[in-house]
Amino acid sequence: MQQAADFATALQLSTKALQFYTPDHPRVVEAIVQLEQACHALLEQQPRVSLAASKNNLFVDGQPFVTPPGHVRALATELEKRQIGGMILLAGATRRELLEVVRLLTMRPEQIRTGGGAEEILARAEVVHVRISRVRYEAVTDGEEVVWAKSVRHVGADDAASAVPAILQAMAAGEEVKPEDLRILMDVVANQDEQLTLLRERLTEMGIDREQFDELLNLIAWDKLEIDERVESLLEGNRIFALPPGKFQRFIRELLEADRPQAIERLLERYVTGIKQDSVSVRHDVSDGLSQIVTLHLARESEQIVGTAILNHFVKEEDPRVRIVIAQAAANLLAMLVATGRCEPALRVLERLDATAPLAMDSLAPAFGEAHRAAELIAQICTSDPESLSRYVMPLVTRLGAAVVPHIIEALGSEEDRNRRGRLVKALKTIGEPAFPFLVEALRSHVWFIVRNALNVLGDIGTEEHVEAIGKTLAHGDPRVRRAAARALGKIGSADAEQLLVGAMSDRDSETQAEVLLCLGSMKAQSAIPGLAELARAKLLGTDDKVRELAVSTLGQIGTDAAVPILGEILRAKGFFGRDTPTIRIAAARALAAIKTPAARAALKSAVSAESDRATRAALEKLI
């Protein structure tokens, strides 16, 4: 229940964030990421979870919170206020879908009504892994104690017709049948002919026809069969397509645990034919089922059946909602190949799709923006052998592009191993231009090393259009960030970058100041000469001799006659108290020698002629 409480908390916080900010605001993005993580944690052990609201409490798969936390009560209240009985979360729920759920919860009740209802709003938004639940739970009183009707299982012959519809509706939505519910249903099926008639009438009023009712009863009976009998039952007619996707996946998992590969293969050969059916609902549910099944550790033969069916249908499906689900299945297939170290076949799949169905790629690549899939690729970036990294992993990274960039940047920020960090930086450089918006966004992070990492990458692949954003980090509170910014500007080397570095020459941190001067020297920044001259001559102002020496050397590296006067001034012999140290004076002589212009050579010779100290004179003569 704790994971459900965490999800309720994350959902409430996301709703509050979206009420105050736009969807692309960092606070909303961060809240949705946390909501996604909470959703994945909730669904980690089972493919679907039902959340229903009643009387300021939430039911998690039919079980209420004994003492609901504040966020749980608040979420239940908000759902009831909007006449939303609850929701069913399915494995594979994406960040985009969760954002649409949050949008729904920010709407006023009248907006939801005029929009056609919560279910219709999510359907228009193409949300397939979060469904509105129609199951209702009511509080009843047992003496003076309030209990929950779903927890009260003393159902007699007179009220079975009232209890069973909710159970069957939960089954129709794919929820797990509790043992006590199953006993009630079996009693009705076995012993209550009159009750069945009454029950059919009640279900007809609720929108479930006779055929659907009989199919539900068959599913109830199916749960009581032995494993081989269940396999054979599913292979009869189209019964396999009536099984909810999550329930079918659980049965495949059960067969895997029982080591029944042949039975799995038979079922899957039949199941994949459902994506060729005319019925959109069948294609949708089968695609959803394949999306879940492909994540299991299937035998290679079964994996081949599922993979081939997914990829062949992925490029053919025309219905928009089914296309979204089959795209998720294709993404799960690729993620599974990557996770198991089979990056070469994953790359071949992408290459084939890109060549034959480029529009399909447009819906597939973004699926790797989901954290659980991106994590598989990042693991391969960090651990593949050098040959596989170069031949298969990096080309995969290039093709998936911008979708995986935020996750690579996030991984880079938390990675402690230097070699792995280097590989992640290489991945960002491989992606190139599609990574730019995310790198610029990372410059606004409050975590210093994320900013530094982004600056290092932008220094290698950035352009003049990034100079302004990089320049703002020269005022960062951490000197390590400021040094990275200076290096990045030095590598880009535009006129604007030069001016920003000139403005940073007096940085309060000596290492950063030295980095700025080195960058200006490598850029041969003419506009830096006045500032460098002030640093070079500032003996009486208390400037560190190391800074003065570097400023002098930088003037020589820039290599222009504009620097000759200040260098000659430093070099010339003066009175005893005004004379610079030999180290500074020889540095000025080296700078003049590096400039190599006639004026520089003349200044150097003049200084040698006037030098009275024998040792210094000998050192200067070697530079002429």
Coordinates of C-alpha atoms in Angstrom, one line a residue:
M1 CA 0.0 0.0 0.0
Q2 CA 3.0 2.3 0.5
Q3 CA 3.7 2.3 -3.2
A4 CA 0.1 3.3 -3.9
A5 CA 0.4 6.1 -1.3
D6 CA 3.6 7.3 -3.0
F7 CA 1.8 7.3 -6.4
A8 CA -1.1 9.3 -4.9
T9 CA 1.3 11.8 -3.4
A10 CA 3.2 12.2 -6.7
L11 CA -0.1 12.6 -8.6
Q12 CA -1.3 15.3 -6.2
L13 CA 2.0 17.2 -6.4
S14 CA 2.0 17.0 -10.2
T15 CA -1.5 18.3 -10.3
K16 CA -0.6 21.3 -8.1
A17 CA 2.5 22.0 -10.2
L18 CA 0.5 22.0 -13.5
Q19 CA -2.1 24.4 -11.9
F20 CA 0.6 27.0 -11.5
Y21 CA 3.1 26.4 -14.4
T22 CA 3.1 25.3 -18.0
P23 CA 3.7 21.6 -18.9
D24 CA 7.3 22.4 -20.1
H25 CA 8.2 24.3 -16.9
P26 CA 11.1 22.6 -15.0
R27 CA 8.9 22.1 -11.9
V28 CA 6.2 20.4 -13.9
V29 CA 8.7 18.2 -15.8
E30 CA 10.3 17.2 -12.5
A31 CA 7.0 16.4 -10.9
I32 CA 5.9 14.2 -13.9
V33 CA 9.2 12.4 -13.8
Q34 CA 8.6 11.6 -10.1
L35 CA 5.1 10.5 -10.9
E36 CA 6.4 8.2 -13.6
Q37 CA 8.8 6.7 -11.2
A38 CA 6.1 6.2 -8.6
C39 CA 3.9 4.6 -11.3
H40 CA 6.6 2.1 -12.4
A41 CA 7.3 1.2 -8.8
L42 CA 3.6 0.5 -8.2
L43 CA 3.4 -1.7 -11.3
E44 CA 6.7 -3.4 -10.8
Q45 CA 5.2 -6.6 -9.3
Q46 CA 2.0 -6.8 -11.4
P47 CA 0.9 -5.6 -14.8
R48 CA -2.1 -3.6 -13.6
V49 CA -3.3 -1.9 -10.5
S50 CA -6.8 -0.6 -9.8
L51 CA -7.4 2.6 -7.7
A52 CA -10.9 3.5 -6.8
A53 CA -12.2 6.3 -4.7
S54 CA -15.0 6.4 -2.1
K55 CA -15.7 8.4 1.0
N56 CA -12.4 10.1 1.1
N57 CA -10.5 6.9 0.8
L58 CA -8.8 4.9 -2.0
F59 CA -9.1 1.2 -2.8
V60 CA -6.0 -0.5 -4.2
D61 CA -7.2 -3.6 -6.1
G62 CA -10.3 -3.6 -3.9
Q63 CA -8.6 -3.1 -0.6
P64 CA -9.0 0.3 1.3
F65 CA -6.4 2.1 3.2
V66 CA -7.0 1.4 6.9
T67 CA -5.7 4.9 7.8
P68 CA -5.5 6.9 4.6
P69 CA -2.6 9.4 4.5
G70 CA -3.4 13.1 3.7
H71 CA -2.5 12.9 0.0
V72 CA -4.6 9.7 -0.4
R73 CA -7.6 11.4 1.1
A74 CA -7.0 14.5 -1.0
L75 CA -6.8 12.4 -4.2
A76 CA -9.9 10.4 -3.4
T77 CA -11.8 13.7 -2.8
E78 CA -10.6 15.2 -6.1
L79 CA -11.7 12.1 -8.0
E80 CA -15.1 12.0 -6.4
K81 CA -15.6 15.7 -7.0
R82 CA -15.1 15.0 -10.7
Q83 CA -17.3 11.9 -10.6
I84 CA -14.4 9.7 -11.4
G85 CA -14.8 6.4 -9.7
G86 CA -11.2 5.5 -10.1
M87 CA -8.5 4.5 -12.6
I88 CA -6.7 1.4 -13.7
L89 CA -3.0 1.7 -14.3
L90 CA -1.5 -0.7 -16.8
A91 CA 2.1 -1.7 -17.3
G92 CA 3.7 0.5 -20.0
A93 CA 2.1 3.8 -18.8
T94 CA 4.2 6.5 -20.4
R95 CA 5.2 9.9 -19.2
R96 CA 3.0 11.5 -21.8
E97 CA 0.0 9.5 -20.7
L98 CA 0.5 10.4 -17.1
L99 CA 0.7 14.1 -18.0
E100 CA -2.7 13.7 -19.7
V101 CA -4.1 12.2 -16.5
V102 CA -2.7 15.2 -14.6
R103 CA -4.3 17.5 -17.1
L104 CA -7.6 15.8 -16.5
L105 CA -7.3 16.3 -12.7
T106 CA -6.6 20.1 -13.2
M107 CA -9.9 20.4 -15.0
R108 CA -13.0 21.6 -13.2
P109 CA -15.9 19.1 -12.9
E110 CA -18.0 21.1 -15.4
Q111 CA -15.2 21.1 -17.9
I112 CA -15.0 17.4 -17.6
R113 CA -18.7 17.1 -18.2
T114 CA -18.8 19.4 -21.2
G115 CA -15.7 17.5 -22.6
G116 CA -17.7 14.3 -22.7
G117 CA -16.5 12.8 -19.4
A118 CA -13.2 11.6 -18.1
E119 CA -13.1 8.4 -20.1
E120 CA -13.8 10.3 -23.4
I121 CA -11.2 13.0 -22.6
L122 CA -8.4 10.4 -22.0
A123 CA -9.5 8.5 -25.2
R124 CA -9.1 11.7 -27.3
A125 CA -5.7 12.2 -25.8
E126 CA -4.8 8.6 -26.9
V127 CA -4.2 7.4 -23.4
V128 CA -4.3 3.6 -23.5
H129 CA -2.4 2.5 -20.3
V130 CA -4.6 4.5 -17.9
R131 CA -8.3 3.7 -17.9
I132 CA -11.2 5.1 -16.0
S133 CA -12.7 2.5 -13.7
R134 CA -16.4 2.2 -13.3
V135 CA -16.2 0.1 -10.2
R136 CA -17.9 1.8 -7.2
Y137 CA -17.3 1.0 -3.5
E138 CA -19.7 2.1 -0.8
A139 CA -19.4 2.4 3.0
V140 CA -21.9 0.4 5.1
T141 CA -22.3 0.3 8.8
D142 CA -21.9 -2.9 10.9
G143 CA -23.2 -1.9 14.3
E144 CA -21.4 1.3 15.1
E145 CA -18.3 0.5 13.0
V146 CA -18.0 1.7 9.4
V147 CA -16.8 -1.1 7.1
W148 CA -16.4 -1.3 3.3
A149 CA -18.9 -3.1 1.2
K150 CA -16.1 -4.6 -1.0
S151 CA -14.6 -6.2 2.1
V152 CA -17.9 -7.6 3.3
R153 CA -18.2 -11.1 1.7
H154 CA -21.3 -12.5 3.5
V155 CA -23.5 -12.5 0.3
G156 CA -26.7 -14.5 0.5
A157 CA -29.0 -15.7 -2.3
D158 CA -31.1 -12.6 -2.1
D159 CA -28.3 -10.0 -2.6
A160 CA -25.9 -12.0 -4.9
A161 CA -27.4 -10.3 -8.0
S162 CA -26.3 -7.0 -6.4
A163 CA -22.8 -8.1 -5.5
V164 CA -21.8 -9.9 -8.6
P165 CA -22.1 -7.1 -11.3
A166 CA -19.3 -5.1 -9.7
I167 CA -17.1 -8.2 -9.6
L168 CA -17.8 -9.0 -13.2
Q169 CA -17.2 -5.4 -14.3
A170 CA -13.8 -5.5 -12.5
M171 CA -13.1 -8.7 -14.4
A172 CA -14.1 -7.1 -17.7
A173 CA -11.6 -4.4 -17.0
G174 CA -8.9 -7.0 -16.5
E175 CA -8.6 -6.8 -12.7
E176 CA -7.5 -9.9 -10.7
V177 CA -10.4 -12.0 -9.2
K178 CA -10.0 -12.4 -5.5
P179 CA -10.6 -16.0 -4.2
E180 CA -13.7 -14.9 -2.1
D181 CA -15.1 -13.2 -5.2
L182 CA -14.5 -16.3 -7.3
R183 CA -16.4 -18.4 -4.8
I184 CA -19.4 -16.1 -5.0
L185 CA -19.4 -16.2 -8.8
M186 CA -19.0 -20.0 -8.9
D187 CA -21.9 -20.4 -6.4
V188 CA -24.1 -18.2 -8.6
V189 CA -23.0 -20.1 -11.8
A190 CA -23.6 -23.6 -10.2
N191 CA -26.7 -23.1 -8.1
Q192 CA -28.7 -20.0 -8.9
D193 CA -30.6 -20.3 -12.3
E194 CA -33.1 -17.7 -11.2
Q195 CA -30.2 -15.5 -10.0
L196 CA -28.5 -15.8 -13.4
T197 CA -31.6 -14.6 -15.1
L198 CA -31.8 -11.6 -12.8
L199 CA -28.1 -11.0 -13.1
R200 CA -28.3 -11.0 -16.9
E201 CA -31.0 -8.3 -16.6
R202 CA -29.0 -6.2 -14.3
L203 CA -25.9 -6.5 -16.5
T204 CA -27.9 -5.6 -19.6
E205 CA -28.9 -2.4 -17.8
M206 CA -25.2 -1.8 -17.2
G207 CA -24.2 -2.3 -20.8
I208 CA -23.0 -5.9 -20.7
D209 CA -25.0 -8.1 -23.2
R210 CA -25.8 -11.8 -23.0
E211 CA -22.8 -12.9 -25.1
Q212 CA -20.4 -10.9 -23.0
F213 CA -21.9 -12.2 -19.8
D214 CA -21.5 -15.8 -21.0
E215 CA -17.9 -15.1 -21.9
L216 CA -17.2 -13.7 -18.4
L217 CA -18.7 -16.9 -16.9
N218 CA -16.4 -18.9 -19.2
L219 CA -13.4 -16.9 -17.9
I220 CA -14.5 -17.6 -14.3
A221 CA -14.7 -21.3 -15.1
W222 CA -11.3 -21.1 -16.9
D223 CA -9.6 -19.9 -13.7
K224 CA -10.6 -23.2 -12.0
L225 CA -9.1 -25.5 -14.7
E226 CA -5.7 -27.3 -14.6
I227 CA -2.9 -25.7 -16.6
D228 CA -3.2 -28.0 -19.6
E229 CA -6.9 -27.6 -19.7
R230 CA -6.6 -23.8 -19.7
V231 CA -4.2 -24.0 -22.6
E232 CA -6.6 -26.1 -24.7
S233 CA -9.5 -23.9 -23.7
L234 CA -7.8 -20.7 -24.9
L235 CA -7.0 -22.4 -28.2
E236 CA -10.7 -23.0 -28.9
G237 CA -12.2 -20.5 -31.4
N238 CA -11.4 -16.9 -30.5
R239 CA -11.5 -17.4 -26.7
I240 CA -7.8 -16.4 -26.4
F241 CA -8.7 -12.9 -27.6
A242 CA -11.4 -12.5 -24.8
L243 CA -8.8 -12.9 -22.1
P244 CA -7.7 -9.4 -20.9
P245 CA -4.0 -8.6 -21.9
G246 CA -2.8 -8.5 -18.3
K247 CA -4.4 -11.9 -17.5
F248 CA -2.9 -13.5 -20.6
Q249 CA 0.5 -12.1 -19.7
R250 CA 0.2 -13.6 -16.1
F251 CA -0.7 -17.0 -17.6
I252 CA 2.4 -16.9 -19.9
R253 CA 4.5 -16.0 -16.9
E254 CA 2.9 -19.0 -15.0
L255 CA 3.8 -21.2 -18.0
L256 CA 7.4 -19.9 -17.9
E257 CA 7.7 -20.7 -14.2
A258 CA 6.3 -24.2 -14.9
D259 CA 8.9 -24.6 -17.7
R260 CA 6.3 -25.2 -20.5
P261 CA 7.9 -23.6 -23.6
Q262 CA 5.9 -25.7 -26.1
A263 CA 2.6 -24.6 -24.6
I264 CA 3.8 -21.0 -24.7
E265 CA 4.8 -21.3 -28.3
R266 CA 1.3 -22.8 -29.3
L267 CA -0.5 -20.0 -27.5
L268 CA 1.6 -17.2 -29.0
E269 CA 1.2 -18.6 -32.5
R270 CA -2.5 -18.3 -32.0
Y271 CA -2.4 -15.0 -30.1
V272 CA -0.4 -13.0 -32.7
T273 CA -3.1 -13.7 -35.3
G274 CA -5.2 -11.3 -33.4
I275 CA -3.4 -8.3 -34.8
K276 CA -4.7 -9.2 -38.2
Q277 CA -8.3 -9.2 -37.1
D278 CA -10.8 -6.7 -38.4
S279 CA -11.9 -5.8 -34.9
V280 CA -10.1 -2.7 -33.7
S281 CA -10.6 -3.7 -30.0
V282 CA -9.1 -7.1 -30.6
R283 CA -6.1 -5.6 -32.4
H284 CA -5.7 -3.1 -29.6
D285 CA -5.9 -5.7 -26.8
V286 CA -3.6 -8.1 -28.5
S287 CA -1.0 -5.3 -29.2
D288 CA -1.2 -4.4 -25.6
G289 CA -0.7 -8.0 -24.6
L290 CA 2.3 -8.4 -26.9
S291 CA 3.7 -5.2 -25.4
Q292 CA 3.7 -6.9 -22.0
I293 CA 4.7 -10.4 -23.1
V294 CA 7.8 -9.3 -25.0
T295 CA 9.4 -8.0 -21.8
L296 CA 9.4 -11.6 -20.4
H297 CA 12.3 -13.9 -20.8
L298 CA 10.8 -16.1 -23.5
A299 CA 12.5 -18.9 -25.3
R300 CA 14.1 -17.9 -28.5
E301 CA 11.4 -19.5 -30.7
S302 CA 8.6 -17.8 -28.8
E303 CA 10.5 -14.5 -28.9
Q304 CA 10.9 -14.8 -32.6
I305 CA 7.1 -15.3 -33.0
V306 CA 6.3 -12.3 -30.9
G307 CA 9.0 -10.0 -32.4
T308 CA 8.2 -10.8 -36.0
A309 CA 4.5 -10.2 -35.4
I310 CA 5.1 -6.9 -33.6
L311 CA 7.4 -5.5 -36.3
N312 CA 5.4 -6.6 -39.3
H313 CA 2.2 -5.1 -37.9
F314 CA 3.9 -2.0 -36.6
V315 CA 4.3 -0.6 -40.1
K316 CA 0.8 -1.6 -41.2
E317 CA -1.6 -0.6 -38.5
E318 CA -3.8 2.4 -39.4
D319 CA -6.0 2.9 -36.4
P320 CA -4.4 5.7 -34.3
R321 CA -5.0 4.2 -30.9
V322 CA -3.8 0.7 -31.9
R323 CA -0.8 2.3 -33.6
I324 CA 0.2 3.9 -30.3
V325 CA 0.0 0.5 -28.5
I326 CA 1.9 -1.4 -31.2
A327 CA 4.6 1.3 -31.1
Q328 CA 5.0 0.7 -27.4
A329 CA 5.3 -3.1 -28.1
A330 CA 8.0 -2.4 -30.8
A331 CA 9.8 -0.2 -28.3
N332 CA 9.7 -2.8 -25.6
L333 CA 11.0 -5.3 -28.1
L334 CA 14.0 -3.1 -28.9
A335 CA 14.6 -2.4 -25.2
M336 CA 14.6 -6.1 -24.5
L337 CA 17.2 -6.7 -27.3
V338 CA 19.3 -3.9 -25.9
A339 CA 19.0 -5.1 -22.3
T340 CA 20.1 -8.6 -23.3
G341 CA 23.2 -7.3 -25.1
R342 CA 21.8 -7.8 -28.6
C343 CA 22.5 -4.3 -29.9
E344 CA 23.4 -5.5 -33.4
P345 CA 19.9 -7.0 -34.2
A346 CA 18.3 -3.9 -32.5
L347 CA 20.3 -1.7 -34.8
R348 CA 19.3 -3.7 -37.8
V349 CA 15.7 -3.4 -36.9
L350 CA 16.0 0.4 -36.7
E351 CA 17.8 0.6 -40.0
R352 CA 15.2 -1.5 -41.7
L353 CA 12.4 0.6 -40.2
D354 CA 14.1 3.8 -41.2
A355 CA 14.6 2.6 -44.7
T356 CA 11.1 1.1 -45.2
A357 CA 8.8 3.1 -42.9
P358 CA 10.4 6.4 -41.8
L359 CA 7.1 7.6 -40.4
A360 CA 7.0 4.6 -38.1
M361 CA 10.4 5.6 -36.7
D362 CA 8.9 9.0 -35.7
S363 CA 6.6 7.2 -33.2
L364 CA 9.2 4.6 -32.1
A365 CA 12.2 6.8 -31.2
P366 CA 10.3 9.0 -28.7
A367 CA 9.4 5.8 -26.8
F368 CA 13.0 5.6 -25.6
G369 CA 12.3 8.8 -23.8
E370 CA 10.7 6.6 -21.1
A371 CA 13.2 6.1 -18.3
H372 CA 13.0 2.3 -18.1
R373 CA 13.9 1.9 -21.8
A374 CA 16.6 4.6 -21.8
A375 CA 18.2 2.9 -18.8
E376 CA 18.8 -0.2 -20.9
L377 CA 20.6 1.7 -23.6
I378 CA 22.6 3.7 -21.1
A379 CA 23.8 0.5 -19.4
Q380 CA 25.1 -0.7 -22.8
I381 CA 26.9 2.6 -23.4
C382 CA 28.7 2.2 -20.1
T383 CA 29.5 -1.6 -20.3
S384 CA 29.8 -2.7 -23.9
D385 CA 33.2 -3.8 -25.2
P386 CA 34.9 -1.1 -27.4
E387 CA 34.1 -2.8 -30.7
S388 CA 30.4 -3.3 -29.9
L389 CA 30.2 0.3 -28.5
S390 CA 31.6 1.7 -31.8
R391 CA 29.8 -0.6 -34.3
Y392 CA 26.4 -1.0 -32.7
V393 CA 25.7 1.0 -29.5
M394 CA 26.7 4.4 -30.7
P395 CA 24.8 4.1 -34.0
L396 CA 21.8 3.1 -32.0
V397 CA 22.3 6.2 -29.8
T398 CA 22.5 8.3 -33.0
R399 CA 19.2 7.0 -34.4
L400 CA 17.3 7.4 -31.2
G401 CA 18.7 10.9 -30.8
A402 CA 17.0 13.5 -28.7
A403 CA 14.7 11.0 -27.0
V404 CA 17.6 9.6 -24.8
V405 CA 19.5 12.8 -24.3
P406 CA 17.8 13.9 -21.0
H407 CA 18.5 10.5 -19.5
I408 CA 22.1 10.4 -20.6
I409 CA 22.6 13.9 -19.0
E410 CA 21.0 12.6 -15.8
A411 CA 23.2 9.5 -15.8
L412 CA 26.3 11.6 -16.4
G413 CA 25.5 13.7 -13.4
S414 CA 25.4 10.7 -11.1
E415 CA 28.1 8.6 -12.6
E416 CA 31.3 8.4 -10.5
D417 CA 33.5 6.2 -12.8
R418 CA 35.6 8.3 -15.1
N419 CA 35.6 5.9 -18.0
R420 CA 31.8 5.5 -17.9
R421 CA 31.5 9.3 -17.8
G422 CA 33.7 9.6 -20.8
R423 CA 31.5 7.1 -22.7
L424 CA 28.3 9.1 -21.8
V425 CA 30.0 12.3 -23.0
K426 CA 30.9 10.6 -26.2
A427 CA 27.3 9.5 -26.6
L428 CA 26.1 13.1 -26.4
K429 CA 28.7 14.2 -28.9
T430 CA 27.6 11.4 -31.2
I431 CA 24.0 12.6 -31.1
G432 CA 25.2 16.2 -31.8
E433 CA 22.7 18.9 -32.7
P434 CA 19.5 17.1 -31.4
A435 CA 21.2 17.2 -28.0
F436 CA 21.6 21.0 -28.0
P437 CA 18.2 22.1 -26.4
F438 CA 18.7 19.6 -23.5
L439 CA 22.3 20.7 -22.9
V440 CA 21.3 24.3 -22.8
E441 CA 18.5 23.4 -20.4
A442 CA 21.0 21.6 -18.2
L443 CA 23.0 24.8 -17.8
R444 CA 20.1 26.0 -15.6
S445 CA 20.5 23.0 -13.2
H446 CA 21.1 23.7 -9.5
V447 CA 23.5 20.8 -9.5
W448 CA 27.0 22.1 -10.3
F449 CA 28.4 19.0 -11.9
I450 CA 25.5 18.7 -14.3
V451 CA 26.2 22.3 -15.5
R452 CA 29.9 21.5 -15.8
N453 CA 29.2 18.3 -17.8
A454 CA 26.9 20.2 -20.2
L455 CA 29.5 22.9 -20.7
N456 CA 32.2 20.3 -21.5
V457 CA 30.0 18.8 -24.2
L458 CA 28.9 22.2 -25.6
G459 CA 32.6 23.2 -25.7
D460 CA 33.2 20.3 -28.1
I461 CA 30.1 20.4 -30.2
G462 CA 28.4 23.8 -29.6
T463 CA 28.2 26.7 -31.9
E464 CA 28.1 30.5 -31.7
E465 CA 24.4 30.4 -30.9
H466 CA 25.2 28.8 -27.5
V467 CA 27.7 31.5 -26.5
E468 CA 25.1 33.6 -24.6
A469 CA 23.8 30.7 -22.6
I470 CA 27.4 29.5 -21.8
G471 CA 28.4 33.1 -20.9
K472 CA 25.8 33.3 -18.1
T473 CA 27.5 30.4 -16.3
L474 CA 30.7 32.6 -15.9
A475 CA 28.8 34.0 -12.9
H476 CA 28.1 30.6 -11.4
G477 CA 28.9 30.2 -7.7
D478 CA 31.2 27.2 -8.2
P479 CA 34.6 28.0 -9.7
R480 CA 34.7 24.5 -11.4
V481 CA 31.7 25.5 -13.5
R482 CA 33.3 28.9 -14.3
R483 CA 36.4 27.2 -15.5
A484 CA 34.4 24.8 -17.7
A485 CA 32.5 27.8 -19.1
A486 CA 35.8 29.5 -20.0
R487 CA 37.1 26.4 -21.8
A488 CA 33.8 26.1 -23.7
L489 CA 33.9 29.7 -24.8
G490 CA 37.6 29.3 -25.8
K491 CA 36.8 26.3 -28.0
I492 CA 33.9 28.0 -29.7
G493 CA 36.0 31.1 -30.2
S494 CA 33.6 33.7 -31.6
A495 CA 33.9 37.5 -31.1
D496 CA 31.1 37.4 -28.5
A497 CA 32.9 34.6 -26.6
E498 CA 36.1 36.7 -26.6
Q499 CA 34.3 39.6 -25.0
L500 CA 32.7 37.4 -22.3
L501 CA 36.2 36.0 -21.5
V502 CA 37.7 39.5 -21.4
G503 CA 35.0 40.5 -18.8
A504 CA 36.0 37.4 -16.7
M505 CA 39.8 38.1 -16.6
S506 CA 39.5 39.4 -13.0
D507 CA 37.7 36.3 -11.6
R508 CA 38.2 36.0 -7.9
D509 CA 39.4 32.4 -8.1
S510 CA 43.0 32.2 -9.3
E511 CA 42.6 28.9 -11.1
T512 CA 39.6 30.2 -13.0
Q513 CA 41.4 33.4 -13.8
A514 CA 44.3 31.4 -15.1
E515 CA 41.9 29.3 -17.3
V516 CA 40.4 32.5 -18.7
L517 CA 43.9 33.9 -19.6
L518 CA 44.9 30.6 -21.3
C519 CA 41.7 30.7 -23.4
L520 CA 42.3 34.3 -24.4
G521 CA 45.8 33.4 -25.4
S522 CA 44.8 30.5 -27.5
M523 CA 42.1 32.7 -29.2
K524 CA 44.8 35.4 -29.8
A525 CA 42.2 37.8 -28.4
Q526 CA 43.3 41.3 -29.5
S527 CA 40.6 42.9 -27.3
A528 CA 42.2 41.4 -24.2
I529 CA 45.4 43.3 -24.5
P530 CA 44.4 46.4 -22.4
G531 CA 43.1 44.2 -19.6
L532 CA 46.2 41.9 -19.8
A533 CA 48.4 45.0 -19.7
E534 CA 46.8 46.1 -16.4
L535 CA 47.3 42.6 -14.9
A536 CA 50.9 42.4 -16.1
R537 CA 52.0 45.8 -14.7
A538 CA 50.0 45.6 -11.4
K539 CA 53.0 44.9 -9.2
L540 CA 52.2 47.7 -6.8
L541 CA 48.5 46.7 -6.6
G542 CA 49.4 43.4 -5.1
T543 CA 48.6 41.1 -8.0
D544 CA 50.0 37.6 -7.5
D545 CA 53.3 37.2 -9.5
K546 CA 52.0 33.9 -11.0
V547 CA 49.0 35.8 -12.4
R548 CA 51.3 38.6 -13.7
E549 CA 53.6 36.0 -15.3
L550 CA 50.7 34.3 -17.0
A551 CA 49.3 37.7 -18.2
V552 CA 52.8 38.5 -19.7
S553 CA 52.9 35.1 -21.4
T554 CA 49.4 35.5 -22.7
L555 CA 50.5 38.9 -24.3
G556 CA 53.2 37.0 -26.1
Q557 CA 50.9 34.3 -27.2
I558 CA 48.5 36.8 -28.7
G559 CA 51.5 38.0 -30.7
T560 CA 50.8 41.6 -31.7
D561 CA 52.7 44.8 -31.6
A562 CA 50.1 46.3 -29.4
A563 CA 51.6 44.3 -26.5
V564 CA 55.2 45.5 -27.1
P565 CA 55.0 48.8 -25.1
I566 CA 53.9 47.1 -21.8
L567 CA 56.3 44.2 -22.3
G568 CA 59.2 46.6 -22.9
E569 CA 58.2 48.6 -19.9
I570 CA 58.3 45.5 -17.7
L571 CA 61.6 44.3 -19.2
R572 CA 63.6 47.5 -19.0
A573 CA 66.0 48.0 -16.2
K574 CA 64.8 50.5 -13.6
G575 CA 65.9 51.7 -10.2
F576 CA 66.5 49.1 -7.6
F577 CA 63.1 49.5 -6.0
G578 CA 61.1 49.7 -9.2
R579 CA 62.7 46.7 -10.9
D580 CA 60.6 43.5 -11.4
T581 CA 61.8 40.1 -10.4
P582 CA 64.0 38.2 -12.9
T583 CA 61.2 35.7 -13.4
I584 CA 58.7 38.4 -14.5
R585 CA 61.3 40.2 -16.7
I586 CA 62.5 37.0 -18.4
A587 CA 58.8 36.1 -19.0
A588 CA 58.4 39.5 -20.7
A589 CA 61.5 38.8 -22.8
R590 CA 60.1 35.4 -23.9
A591 CA 56.8 37.1 -24.8
L592 CA 58.7 39.7 -27.0
A593 CA 60.6 36.9 -28.6
A594 CA 57.4 35.0 -29.3
I595 CA 55.8 38.1 -31.0
K596 CA 58.7 38.1 -33.6
T597 CA 57.8 41.4 -35.2
P598 CA 60.5 44.1 -35.9
A599 CA 59.2 46.2 -33.0
A600 CA 59.3 43.3 -30.6
R601 CA 62.9 42.3 -31.6
A602 CA 64.0 46.0 -31.3
A603 CA 62.5 46.2 -27.8
L604 CA 64.2 43.0 -26.8
K605 CA 67.6 44.1 -28.1
S606 CA 67.3 47.5 -26.4
A607 CA 66.6 45.8 -23.1
V608 CA 69.6 43.5 -23.5
S609 CA 71.9 46.4 -24.2
A610 CA 70.7 48.3 -21.1
E611 CA 70.8 45.3 -18.7
S612 CA 73.4 45.7 -15.9
D613 CA 72.8 42.4 -14.2
R614 CA 75.2 39.8 -15.7
A615 CA 73.1 36.7 -15.1
T616 CA 69.9 38.3 -16.4
R617 CA 71.7 39.7 -19.4
A618 CA 73.0 36.2 -20.3
A619 CA 69.5 34.8 -20.1
L620 CA 68.1 37.6 -22.3
E621 CA 70.8 37.2 -24.9
K622 CA 69.8 33.6 -25.5
L623 CA 66.3 34.9 -26.6
I624 CA 67.6 37.3 -29.3

